[in-house]
PDB file of C-alpha atoms in Angstrom:
ATOM      1  CA  MET A   3      -3.472 -55.070  22.875  1.00 62.00           C
ATOM      2  CA  LYS A   4      -5.396 -57.081  20.248  1.00 60.00           C
ATOM      3  CA  LYS A   5      -3.712 -60.161  18.787  1.00 61.00           C
ATOM      4  CA  GLN A   6      -3.828 -58.733  15.263  1.00 63.00           C
ATOM      5  CA  SER A   7      -2.080 -55.562  16.405  1.00 64.00           C
ATOM      6  CA  ILE A   8       0.596 -57.626  18.156  1.00 61.00           C
ATOM      7  CA  LEU A   9       1.169 -59.666  14.990  1.00 62.00           C
ATOM      8  CA  LEU A  10       1.632 -56.563  12.847  1.00 62.00           C
ATOM      9  CA  LEU A  11       3.934 -54.869  15.320  1.00 65.00           C
ATOM     10  CA  VAL A  12       6.141 -57.916  15.818  1.00 64.00           C
ATOM     11  CA  ALA A  13       6.334 -58.532  12.074  1.00 59.00           C
ATOM     12  CA  SER A  14       7.489 -54.966  11.507  1.00 61.00           C
ATOM     13  CA  LEU A  15      10.440 -55.543  13.845  1.00 62.00           C
ATOM     14  CA  ILE A  16      11.652 -58.817  12.345  1.00 62.00           C
ATOM     15  CA  VAL A  17      13.803 -58.849   9.203  1.00 51.00           C
ATOM     16  CA  PRO A  18      12.002 -60.640   6.324  1.00 45.00           C
ATOM     17  CA  LEU A  19      13.594 -63.849   5.035  1.00 38.00           C
ATOM     18  CA  ILE A  20      14.352 -64.918   1.458  1.00 34.00           C
ATOM     19  CA  PHE A  21      12.683 -68.008   0.033  1.00 34.00           C
ATOM     20  CA  ILE A  22      13.828 -70.632  -2.448  1.00 33.00           C
ATOM     21  CA  VAL A  23      13.224 -70.349  -6.170  1.00 33.00           C
ATOM     22  CA  PRO A  24      14.006 -73.428  -8.341  1.00 39.00           C
ATOM     23  CA  PHE A  25      15.545 -73.190 -11.784  1.00 41.00           C
ATOM     24  CA  GLY A  26      15.832 -75.303 -14.917  1.00 43.00           C
ATOM     25  CA  MET A  27      18.043 -78.189 -15.876  1.00 41.00           C
ATOM     26  CA  ALA A  28      21.566 -78.067 -17.298  1.00 38.00           C
ATOM     27  CA  GLU A  29      22.542 -79.608 -20.643  1.00 48.00           C
ATOM     28  CA  ASP A  30      26.107 -80.865 -20.144  1.00 64.00           C
ATOM     29  CA  LYS A  31      25.867 -84.591 -19.366  1.00 68.00           C
ATOM     30  CA  SER A  32      29.623 -85.150 -19.033  1.00 83.00           C
ATOM     31  CA  ALA A  33      29.829 -82.821 -16.026  1.00 94.00           C
ATOM     32  CA  MET A  34      28.138 -83.831 -12.779  1.00 95.00           C
ATOM     33  CA  GLY A  35      25.038 -81.949 -11.733  1.00 96.00           C
ATOM     34  CA  MET A  36      24.801 -81.000  -8.031  1.00 96.00           C
ATOM     35  CA  VAL A  37      21.420 -79.849  -6.684  1.00 94.00           C
ATOM     36  CA  THR A  38      21.677 -77.516  -3.697  1.00 90.00           C
ATOM     37  CA  GLY A  39      19.237 -74.858  -2.419  1.00 83.00           C
ATOM     38  CA  SER A  40      18.263 -71.216  -2.878  1.00 73.00           C
ATOM     39  CA  GLU A  41      20.408 -68.600  -4.607  1.00 75.00           C
ATOM     40  CA  SER A  42      21.081 -66.894  -1.263  1.00 64.00           C
ATOM     41  CA  GLY A  43      21.474 -69.997   0.901  1.00 73.00           C
ATOM     42  CA  THR A  44      24.461 -71.786   2.372  1.00 82.00           C
ATOM     43  CA  TYR A  45      23.926 -74.978   0.353  1.00 86.00           C
ATOM     44  CA  ILE A  46      24.643 -73.298  -2.961  1.00 88.00           C
ATOM     45  CA  GLN A  47      27.688 -71.500  -1.544  1.00 88.00           C
ATOM     46  CA  PHE A  48      29.091 -74.854  -0.437  1.00 93.00           C
ATOM     47  CA  GLY A  49      28.290 -76.254  -3.870  1.00 95.00           C
ATOM     48  CA  LYS A  50      30.053 -73.440  -5.706  1.00 95.00           C
ATOM     49  CA  GLN A  51      33.134 -73.710  -3.494  1.00 96.00           C
ATOM     50  CA  ILE A  52      33.286 -77.465  -4.044  1.00 97.00           C
ATOM     51  CA  ALA A  53      32.903 -76.950  -7.789  1.00 97.00           C
ATOM     52  CA  GLU A  54      35.738 -74.422  -7.769  1.00 97.00           C
ATOM     53  CA  ILE A  55      38.256 -76.758  -6.163  1.00 97.00           C
ATOM     54  CA  ALA A  56      37.077 -79.674  -8.311  1.00 97.00           C
ATOM     55  CA  ARG A  57      37.518 -77.664 -11.501  1.00 96.00           C
ATOM     56  CA  LYS A  58      41.154 -77.022 -10.621  1.00 95.00           C
ATOM     57  CA  GLU A  59      41.670 -80.785 -10.704  1.00 95.00           C
ATOM     58  CA  GLY A  60      39.809 -81.331 -13.959  1.00 94.00           C
ATOM     59  CA  LEU A  61      36.404 -82.353 -12.585  1.00 96.00           C
ATOM     60  CA  GLU A  62      33.457 -80.264 -13.799  1.00 96.00           C
ATOM     61  CA  ILE A  63      30.412 -79.835 -11.552  1.00 96.00           C
ATOM     62  CA  ILE A  64      27.257 -77.942 -12.519  1.00 96.00           C
ATOM     63  CA  VAL A  65      25.821 -76.333  -9.366  1.00 96.00           C
ATOM     64  CA  LYS A  66      22.040 -75.928  -9.428  1.00 94.00           C
ATOM     65  CA  THR A  67      19.514 -74.167  -7.245  1.00 89.00           C
ATOM     66  CA  SER A  68      16.529 -76.129  -5.959  1.00 85.00           C
ATOM     67  CA  GLY A  69      13.379 -76.112  -3.863  1.00 75.00           C
ATOM     68  CA  GLY A  70      14.974 -77.950  -0.930  1.00 78.00           C
ATOM     69  CA  SER A  71      15.786 -81.436   0.306  1.00 85.00           C
ATOM     70  CA  LEU A  72      12.759 -83.286  -1.073  1.00 87.00           C
ATOM     71  CA  ASP A  73      13.148 -81.541  -4.411  1.00 87.00           C
ATOM     72  CA  ASN A  74      16.802 -82.616  -4.483  1.00 91.00           C
ATOM     73  CA  ILE A  75      15.906 -86.260  -3.852  1.00 92.00           C
ATOM     74  CA  GLN A  76      13.294 -86.195  -6.614  1.00 91.00           C
ATOM     75  CA  ARG A  77      15.712 -84.584  -9.057  1.00 93.00           C
ATOM     76  CA  ILE A  78      18.457 -87.125  -8.344  1.00 94.00           C
ATOM     77  CA  ARG A  79      15.770 -89.747  -8.981  1.00 93.00           C
ATOM     78  CA  SER A  80      14.788 -88.164 -12.321  1.00 93.00           C
ATOM     79  CA  THR A  81      16.516 -88.236 -15.694  1.00 90.00           C
ATOM     80  CA  GLU A  82      18.021 -84.806 -15.010  1.00 92.00           C
ATOM     81  CA  ASN A  83      21.776 -84.486 -14.755  1.00 93.00           C
ATOM     82  CA  ALA A  84      21.756 -84.512 -10.956  1.00 94.00           C
ATOM     83  CA  ALA A  85      24.173 -87.106  -9.635  1.00 95.00           C
ATOM     84  CA  LEU A  86      24.520 -85.616  -6.174  1.00 95.00           C
ATOM     85  CA  GLY A  87      23.098 -82.973  -3.884  1.00 96.00           C
ATOM     86  CA  ILE A  88      23.093 -81.345  -0.470  1.00 94.00           C
ATOM     87  CA  VAL A  89      20.116 -82.202   1.762  1.00 92.00           C
ATOM     88  CA  GLN A  90      19.007 -82.182   5.376  1.00 89.00           C
ATOM     89  CA  SER A  91      20.035 -85.443   7.009  1.00 88.00           C
ATOM     90  CA  ASP A  92      16.514 -86.199   8.277  1.00 86.00           C
ATOM     91  CA  VAL A  93      14.935 -86.265   4.812  1.00 89.00           C
ATOM     92  CA  LEU A  94      15.793 -89.976   4.557  1.00 87.00           C
ATOM     93  CA  GLY A  95      13.878 -90.859   7.721  1.00 80.00           C
ATOM     94  CA  PHE A  96      10.974 -88.689   6.603  1.00 84.00           C
ATOM     95  CA  ILE A  97      10.669 -90.505   3.273  1.00 87.00           C
ATOM     96  CA  GLN A  98      10.977 -93.948   4.849  1.00 83.00           C
ATOM     97  CA  LYS A  99       8.314 -93.216   7.469  1.00 77.00           C
ATOM     98  CA  LYS A 100       5.921 -90.747   5.870  1.00 76.00           C
ATOM     99  CA  SER A 101       6.045 -91.051   2.082  1.00 81.00           C
ATOM    100  CA  ASP A 102       3.123 -92.769   0.371  1.00 81.00           C
ATOM    101  CA  ASP A 103       5.241 -93.337  -2.751  1.00 87.00           C
ATOM    102  CA  PRO A 104       6.600 -96.920  -2.654  1.00 90.00           C
ATOM    103  CA  MET A 105       8.914 -96.258  -5.607  1.00 91.00           C
ATOM    104  CA  LEU A 106      10.488 -93.291  -3.803  1.00 89.00           C
ATOM    105  CA  LYS A 107      10.983 -95.414  -0.672  1.00 90.00           C
ATOM    106  CA  GLN A 108      12.755 -98.008  -2.801  1.00 91.00           C
ATOM    107  CA  PHE A 109      14.829 -95.378  -4.592  1.00 93.00           C
ATOM    108  CA  VAL A 110      16.333 -93.847  -1.436  1.00 91.00           C
ATOM    109  CA  ASN A 111      17.967 -97.213  -0.708  1.00 90.00           C
ATOM    110  CA  HIS A 112      20.269 -96.374  -3.617  1.00 92.00           C
ATOM    111  CA  LEU A 113      21.431 -93.084  -2.098  1.00 93.00           C
ATOM    112  CA  ARG A 114      24.684 -92.851  -0.180  1.00 94.00           C
ATOM    113  CA  LEU A 115      26.184 -90.375   2.239  1.00 94.00           C
ATOM    114  CA  ILE A 116      29.326 -88.890   0.703  1.00 95.00           C
ATOM    115  CA  TYR A 117      30.169 -86.459   3.516  1.00 96.00           C
ATOM    116  CA  PRO A 118      28.472 -84.769   6.452  1.00 94.00           C
ATOM    117  CA  PHE A 119      28.806 -80.994   6.514  1.00 95.00           C
ATOM    118  CA  TYR A 120      27.452 -78.616   9.167  1.00 91.00           C
ATOM    119  CA  ASN A 121      24.730 -78.368  11.779  1.00 89.00           C
ATOM    120  CA  GLU A 122      21.362 -76.696  11.262  1.00 89.00           C
ATOM    121  CA  GLU A 123      19.870 -76.307  14.720  1.00 92.00           C
ATOM    122  CA  ILE A 124      16.225 -77.079  15.422  1.00 95.00           C
ATOM    123  CA  HIS A 125      14.614 -74.110  17.154  1.00 95.00           C
ATOM    124  CA  LEU A 126      11.399 -75.042  18.971  1.00 98.00           C
ATOM    125  CA  TYR A 127      10.060 -71.603  19.880  1.00 97.00           C
ATOM    126  CA  ALA A 128       6.914 -71.715  21.969  1.00 97.00           C
ATOM    127  CA  ASN A 129       4.703 -70.315  24.680  1.00 97.00           C
ATOM    128  CA  THR A 130       6.167 -70.947  28.150  1.00 96.00           C
ATOM    129  CA  SER A 131       3.299 -73.368  28.822  1.00 97.00           C
ATOM    130  CA  ILE A 132       5.146 -75.740  26.459  1.00 97.00           C
ATOM    131  CA  ALA A 133       7.864 -77.277  28.638  1.00 97.00           C
ATOM    132  CA  THR A 134       8.785 -80.274  26.455  1.00 98.00           C
ATOM    133  CA  ILE A 135       8.085 -81.383  22.912  1.00 98.00           C
ATOM    134  CA  LYS A 136       5.485 -83.804  24.293  1.00 97.00           C
ATOM    135  CA  ASP A 137       3.398 -80.777  25.307  1.00 98.00           C
ATOM    136  CA  LEU A 138       2.741 -80.093  21.620  1.00 98.00           C
ATOM    137  CA  GLN A 139       0.153 -82.885  21.705  1.00 98.00           C
ATOM    138  CA  GLY A 140      -3.159 -81.289  20.779  1.00 97.00           C
ATOM    139  CA  LYS A 141      -1.604 -77.852  20.174  1.00 97.00           C
ATOM    140  CA  ARG A 142      -1.384 -75.506  17.157  1.00 98.00           C
ATOM    141  CA  VAL A 143       2.113 -75.660  15.663  1.00 98.00           C
ATOM    142  CA  ALA A 144       3.598 -73.702  12.742  1.00 97.00           C
ATOM    143  CA  VAL A 145       5.661 -76.213  10.762  1.00 94.00           C
ATOM    144  CA  GLY A 146       6.649 -74.314   7.608  1.00 86.00           C
ATOM    145  CA  THR A 147       5.302 -74.671   4.098  1.00 80.00           C
ATOM    146  CA  VAL A 148       4.478 -78.188   2.908  1.00 80.00           C
ATOM    147  CA  ASN A 149       7.607 -80.156   1.880  1.00 72.00           C
ATOM    148  CA  SER A 150       9.973 -77.448   3.110  1.00 77.00           C
ATOM    149  CA  GLY A 151      12.912 -78.393   5.335  1.00 80.00           C
ATOM    150  CA  ASN A 152      11.010 -77.150   8.389  1.00 85.00           C
ATOM    151  CA  PHE A 153       8.012 -79.265   7.404  1.00 88.00           C
ATOM    152  CA  VAL A 154      10.119 -82.400   6.889  1.00 88.00           C
ATOM    153  CA  THR A 155      11.830 -81.987  10.270  1.00 92.00           C
ATOM    154  CA  SER A 156       8.587 -81.205  12.082  1.00 93.00           C
ATOM    155  CA  MET A 157       6.790 -84.246  10.694  1.00 91.00           C
ATOM    156  CA  ASN A 158       9.751 -86.466  11.476  1.00 90.00           C
ATOM    157  CA  LEU A 159       9.957 -85.236  15.077  1.00 94.00           C
ATOM    158  CA  PHE A 160       6.234 -85.762  15.608  1.00 95.00           C
ATOM    159  CA  HIS A 161       6.517 -89.292  14.239  1.00 91.00           C
ATOM    160  CA  ILE A 162       9.513 -90.121  16.427  1.00 92.00           C
ATOM    161  CA  MET A 163       7.819 -88.784  19.573  1.00 95.00           C
ATOM    162  CA  GLN A 164       4.328 -90.054  18.619  1.00 95.00           C
ATOM    163  CA  ILE A 165       2.829 -86.576  18.896  1.00 95.00           C
ATOM    164  CA  GLU A 166      -0.316 -85.388  17.133  1.00 96.00           C
ATOM    165  CA  PRO A 167      -0.787 -81.604  17.224  1.00 97.00           C
ATOM    166  CA  GLU A 168      -4.317 -80.281  16.870  1.00 97.00           C
ATOM    167  CA  GLU A 169      -3.341 -78.263  13.796  1.00 96.00           C
ATOM    168  CA  TYR A 170      -0.339 -78.129  11.484  1.00 96.00           C
ATOM    169  CA  ILE A 171      -0.019 -74.523  10.351  1.00 95.00           C
ATOM    170  CA  THR A 172       1.666 -74.346   6.940  1.00 93.00           C
ATOM    171  CA  ASN A 173       0.611 -70.932   5.610  1.00 89.00           C
ATOM    172  CA  LEU A 174       2.851 -68.675   7.715  1.00 89.00           C
ATOM    173  CA  LYS A 175       6.233 -67.270   6.779  1.00 84.00           C
ATOM    174  CA  PRO A 176       8.832 -67.726   9.548  1.00 86.00           C
ATOM    175  CA  MET A 177       8.609 -64.128  10.766  1.00 88.00           C
ATOM    176  CA  ASP A 178       4.799 -64.346  10.848  1.00 91.00           C
ATOM    177  CA  ALA A 179       4.989 -67.636  12.737  1.00 92.00           C
ATOM    178  CA  ALA A 180       7.245 -66.044  15.388  1.00 93.00           C
ATOM    179  CA  ALA A 181       4.815 -63.135  15.686  1.00 93.00           C
ATOM    180  CA  ALA A 182       1.942 -65.596  16.047  1.00 95.00           C
ATOM    181  CA  VAL A 183       3.731 -67.374  18.912  1.00 96.00           C
ATOM    182  CA  ILE A 184       4.273 -64.062  20.698  1.00 95.00           C
ATOM    183  CA  SER A 185       0.649 -62.962  20.197  1.00 93.00           C
ATOM    184  CA  GLY A 186      -0.715 -66.350  21.258  1.00 94.00           C
ATOM    185  CA  GLU A 187      -2.253 -67.122  17.871  1.00 94.00           C
ATOM    186  CA  VAL A 188      -0.239 -70.362  17.758  1.00 97.00           C
ATOM    187  CA  ASP A 189       1.352 -72.382  20.546  1.00 98.00           C
ATOM    188  CA  ALA A 190       4.716 -73.086  18.928  1.00 98.00           C
ATOM    189  CA  MET A 191       6.805 -73.011  15.780  1.00 97.00           C
ATOM    190  CA  ILE A 192       9.625 -75.226  14.532  1.00 96.00           C
ATOM    191  CA  TYR A 193      12.406 -73.580  12.551  1.00 91.00           C
ATOM    192  CA  VAL A 194      15.565 -75.261  11.243  1.00 89.00           C
ATOM    193  CA  ALA A 195      18.652 -73.166  10.487  1.00 84.00           C
ATOM    194  CA  GLY A 196      22.271 -72.841  11.553  1.00 81.00           C
ATOM    195  CA  LYS A 197      22.498 -70.627  14.620  1.00 84.00           C
ATOM    196  CA  PRO A 198      22.493 -67.726  15.133  1.00 83.00           C
ATOM    197  CA  VAL A 199      19.427 -67.081  12.982  1.00 82.00           C
ATOM    198  CA  SER A 200      18.530 -63.472  12.170  1.00 82.00           C
ATOM    199  CA  LEU A 201      14.850 -64.273  12.699  1.00 86.00           C
ATOM    200  CA  PHE A 202      15.470 -64.952  16.389  1.00 90.00           C
ATOM    201  CA  THR A 203      18.329 -62.495  16.821  1.00 88.00           C
ATOM    202  CA  ASP A 204      15.886 -59.759  15.836  1.00 89.00           C
ATOM    203  CA  LEU A 205      13.522 -60.705  18.660  1.00 90.00           C
ATOM    204  CA  GLU A 206      15.765 -58.518  20.853  1.00 89.00           C
ATOM    205  CA  LYS A 207      13.873 -55.610  19.254  1.00 89.00           C
ATOM    206  CA  VAL A 208      10.576 -57.143  20.340  1.00 88.00           C
ATOM    207  CA  LYS A 209      11.814 -57.569  23.908  1.00 88.00           C
ATOM    208  CA  ALA A 210      12.856 -53.903  23.981  1.00 88.00           C
ATOM    209  CA  ASN A 211       9.412 -52.701  22.878  1.00 89.00           C
ATOM    210  CA  PRO A 212       7.371 -51.809  26.003  1.00 88.00           C
ATOM    211  CA  ASP A 213       4.083 -52.681  24.285  1.00 86.00           C
ATOM    212  CA  LEU A 214       5.284 -56.161  23.324  1.00 86.00           C
ATOM    213  CA  ALA A 215       7.587 -57.093  26.221  1.00 89.00           C
ATOM    214  CA  PRO A 216       4.807 -58.579  28.413  1.00 89.00           C
ATOM    215  CA  TYR A 217       3.764 -60.899  25.576  1.00 89.00           C
ATOM    216  CA  PHE A 218       7.338 -61.728  24.602  1.00 92.00           C
ATOM    217  CA  GLU A 219       8.165 -62.784  28.175  1.00 93.00           C
ATOM    218  CA  ASN A 220       5.659 -65.615  27.788  1.00 95.00           C
ATOM    219  CA  THR A 221       7.799 -67.271  25.078  1.00 95.00           C
ATOM    220  CA  HIS A 222      10.995 -69.316  25.107  1.00 96.00           C
ATOM    221  CA  PHE A 223      12.996 -72.020  23.371  1.00 97.00           C
ATOM    222  CA  VAL A 224      12.007 -75.551  24.374  1.00 98.00           C
ATOM    223  CA  PRO A 225      14.776 -78.081  25.140  1.00 98.00           C
ATOM    224  CA  LEU A 226      15.185 -81.038  22.796  1.00 97.00           C
ATOM    225  CA  ASP A 227      17.288 -83.869  24.232  1.00 95.00           C
ATOM    226  CA  GLN A 228      15.080 -86.968  24.135  1.00 96.00           C
ATOM    227  CA  GLU A 229      16.886 -90.253  23.551  1.00 95.00           C
ATOM    228  CA  GLU A 230      14.565 -91.169  20.691  1.00 93.00           C
ATOM    229  CA  ILE A 231      15.368 -87.945  18.840  1.00 94.00           C
ATOM    230  CA  LEU A 232      19.122 -88.281  19.365  1.00 92.00           C
ATOM    231  CA  LYS A 233      19.087 -91.521  17.363  1.00 86.00           C
ATOM    232  CA  GLU A 234      18.534 -89.475  14.189  1.00 84.00           C
ATOM    233  CA  TYR A 235      19.812 -86.015  15.133  1.00 89.00           C
ATOM    234  CA  VAL A 236      23.038 -84.641  16.587  1.00 87.00           C
ATOM    235  CA  ALA A 237      23.203 -82.877  19.956  1.00 92.00           C
ATOM    236  CA  SER A 238      23.612 -79.108  20.067  1.00 94.00           C
ATOM    237  CA  THR A 239      22.697 -76.150  22.283  1.00 95.00           C
ATOM    238  CA  ILE A 240      20.952 -72.782  22.114  1.00 94.00           C
ATOM    239  CA  GLY A 241      21.986 -70.035  24.522  1.00 94.00           C
ATOM    240  CA  ALA A 242      22.676 -66.390  25.246  1.00 93.00           C
ATOM    241  CA  THR A 243      25.790 -66.442  23.078  1.00 91.00           C
ATOM    242  CA  ASP A 244      23.465 -67.142  20.132  1.00 91.00           C
ATOM    243  CA  TYR A 245      20.554 -64.907  21.142  1.00 93.00           C
ATOM    244  CA  ALA A 246      21.194 -62.126  23.644  1.00 92.00           C
ATOM    245  CA  TRP A 247      17.578 -62.027  24.851  1.00 93.00           C
ATOM    246  CA  PHE A 248      17.662 -65.697  25.903  1.00 92.00           C
ATOM    247  CA  ASP A 249      19.330 -65.786  29.309  1.00 89.00           C
ATOM    248  CA  LYS A 250      19.994 -69.531  29.619  1.00 91.00           C
ATOM    249  CA  GLU A 251      21.523 -72.395  27.663  1.00 96.00           C
ATOM    250  CA  ILE A 252      19.373 -75.359  26.730  1.00 97.00           C
ATOM    251  CA  PRO A 253      20.018 -78.568  24.821  1.00 98.00           C
ATOM    252  CA  THR A 254      18.616 -78.932  21.356  1.00 98.00           C
ATOM    253  CA  VAL A 255      19.372 -81.110  18.368  1.00 96.00           C
ATOM    254  CA  ALA A 256      20.537 -80.313  14.887  1.00 93.00           C
ATOM    255  CA  VAL A 257      19.910 -81.569  11.426  1.00 91.00           C
ATOM    256  CA  LYS A 258      23.136 -82.120   9.575  1.00 90.00           C
ATOM    257  CA  ALA A 259      23.509 -80.712   6.078  1.00 91.00           C
ATOM    258  CA  VAL A 260      24.931 -83.662   4.135  1.00 94.00           C
ATOM    259  CA  LEU A 261      26.336 -84.302   0.676  1.00 96.00           C
ATOM    260  CA  ILE A 262      24.691 -87.343  -0.890  1.00 96.00           C
ATOM    261  CA  GLY A 263      24.948 -89.101  -4.213  1.00 95.00           C
ATOM    262  CA  TYR A 264      23.391 -91.933  -6.158  1.00 95.00           C
ATOM    263  CA  ASP A 265      25.139 -95.293  -5.830  1.00 94.00           C
ATOM    264  CA  PHE A 266      26.415 -95.891  -9.362  1.00 93.00           C
ATOM    265  CA  SER A 267      28.723 -98.744  -8.329  1.00 91.00           C
ATOM    266  CA  ARG A 268      26.416-101.574  -9.431  1.00 84.00           C
ATOM    267  CA  GLY A 269      25.816-100.266 -12.929  1.00 86.00           C
ATOM    268  CA  LYS A 270      27.698-101.737 -15.888  1.00 86.00           C
ATOM    269  CA  THR A 271      27.140 -99.051 -18.513  1.00 93.00           C
ATOM    270  CA  TRP A 272      29.792 -96.476 -19.431  1.00 93.00           C
ATOM    271  CA  TYR A 273      27.646 -93.767 -17.851  1.00 92.00           C
ATOM    272  CA  TYR A 274      27.429 -95.538 -14.497  1.00 93.00           C
ATOM    273  CA  LYS A 275      31.146 -96.288 -14.545  1.00 94.00           C
ATOM    274  CA  MET A 276      31.947 -92.656 -15.357  1.00 95.00           C
ATOM    275  CA  ARG A 277      29.730 -91.297 -12.583  1.00 95.00           C
ATOM    276  CA  CYS A 278      31.079 -93.785 -10.047  1.00 95.00           C
ATOM    277  CA  GLN A 279      34.640 -92.745 -10.884  1.00 95.00           C
ATOM    278  CA  GLN A 280      33.715 -89.049 -10.712  1.00 96.00           C
ATOM    279  CA  LEU A 281      32.067 -89.385  -7.284  1.00 96.00           C
ATOM    280  CA  GLY A 282      35.121 -91.210  -5.961  1.00 96.00           C
ATOM    281  CA  GLU A 283      37.357 -88.475  -7.338  1.00 97.00           C
ATOM    282  CA  LEU A 284      35.184 -85.757  -5.818  1.00 97.00           C
ATOM    283  CA  SER A 285      35.326 -87.457  -2.430  1.00 97.00           C
ATOM    284  CA  ARG A 286      39.117 -87.396  -2.572  1.00 97.00           C
ATOM    285  CA  ILE A 287      39.224 -83.773  -3.742  1.00 98.00           C
ATOM    286  CA  ILE A 288      37.046 -82.534  -0.878  1.00 98.00           C
ATOM    287  CA  ARG A 289      39.106 -84.396   1.723  1.00 97.00           C
ATOM    288  CA  ASP A 290      42.405 -83.209   0.269  1.00 97.00           C
ATOM    289  CA  ASN A 291      41.214 -79.599   0.179  1.00 97.00           C
ATOM    290  CA  LEU A 292      39.292 -79.441   3.456  1.00 97.00           C
ATOM    291  CA  ASP A 293      41.853 -77.215   5.177  1.00 97.00           C
ATOM    292  CA  ALA A 294      41.743 -74.754   2.291  1.00 97.00           C
ATOM    293  CA  LEU A 295      37.947 -74.740   2.349  1.00 97.00           C
ATOM    294  CA  LYS A 296      37.961 -74.062   6.088  1.00 96.00           C
ATOM    295  CA  THR A 297      40.414 -71.208   5.587  1.00 96.00           C
ATOM    296  CA  ASN A 298      38.971 -69.595   2.477  1.00 95.00           C
ATOM    297  CA  GLY A 299      35.391 -70.848   2.205  1.00 92.00           C
ATOM    298  CA  HIS A 300      32.113 -70.197   3.981  1.00 89.00           C
ATOM    299  CA  ASN A 301      32.500 -70.002   7.763  1.00 82.00           C
ATOM    300  CA  LYS A 302      30.318 -73.107   8.173  1.00 89.00           C
ATOM    301  CA  TRP A 303      33.213 -75.167   6.752  1.00 95.00           C
ATOM    302  CA  ALA A 304      34.858 -74.737  10.183  1.00 94.00           C
ATOM    303  CA  GLU A 305      32.256 -77.147  11.628  1.00 91.00           C
ATOM    304  CA  VAL A 306      32.824 -79.903   9.085  1.00 95.00           C
ATOM    305  CA  ASP A 307      34.025 -83.316  10.307  1.00 94.00           C
ATOM    306  CA  LEU A 308      34.126 -85.568   7.268  1.00 95.00           C
ATOM    307  CA  ASP A 309      34.271 -88.738   9.375  1.00 92.00           C
ATOM    308  CA  GLN A 310      31.207 -88.103  11.524  1.00 87.00           C
ATOM    309  CA  LYS A 311      28.539 -90.812  11.295  1.00 82.00           C
ATOM    310  CA  ILE A 312      25.047 -89.531  10.576  1.00 79.00           C
ATOM    311  CA  GLY A 313      21.941 -91.388  11.694  1.00 70.00           C
ATOM    312  CA  ILE A 314      20.611 -93.980   9.287  1.00 71.00           C
ATOM    313  CA  TRP A 315      22.521 -92.956   6.156  1.00 79.00           C
ATOM    314  CA  LYS A 316      24.607 -95.591   4.388  1.00 79.00           C
ATOM    315  CA  LEU A 317      28.148 -94.494   3.602  1.00 78.00           C
ATOM    316  CA  ASP A 318      29.500 -94.148   0.094  1.00 71.00           C
ATOM    317  CA  THR A 319      32.331 -96.682  -0.170  1.00 61.00           C
TER     318      THR A 319
END
């Protein structure tokens, strides 16, 4: 079967994904703006549930959609009403190592971790010739669109492991990247999302297709458990309980979705004092209501450990 035919057939079996659309700024400066993610994503659901409990205690939060972690950092940096946001935990390391903007590198020193939230597992899906992440040296790897969460994580992993792929493929949607791995068009893809992910769950349909099964059998998830990576990421696993077609359990690592805010504590103006007080109040509200959020909120709240230390982030105190 030709590679193009394989790509089309695989793509037809995988459920399309929804992508992020940013929106405009809010006007109310007395409320705190929280930048999150897409309209359909988990970040904004967390944001809305936090805003709901905060409102009951007299604290107003404006929850905003965004274009992802880097967009959130830039918007907190701007003059927009965006005092805090939810981002991938590895965006800090990415900016410190890879950004060519010295002002942005200086700015992130003023960001603080308020609370860690839940894991977003890193799925390294590849041809079976790729046994470890080191084998991506000189290979063609789909890393997501430029400045997306997948892109940030991919670039950070390559920097940590001192890997230089032959080509960074940034023009493929996730389902097309998976199809390209199966067809052999690319050697691997990196995809970051809380397991189980429908993209990979739906590969059971590909395995069941007699025309595609021989190609599919040449793919797998690659373990990620290197000591260097574990300094910035948290340990996790991927196994058959997550994806029925994958008949083993392997170690991987996860990005942590984290709530961050600007450090207003050094400012002397009324605005800085107000925001500092509001962030302290929000921290208390989330901790006091964590059990209720775990019971009534998004199921990812069940994973939340508010006292977990996350990589290189400085704590809000």
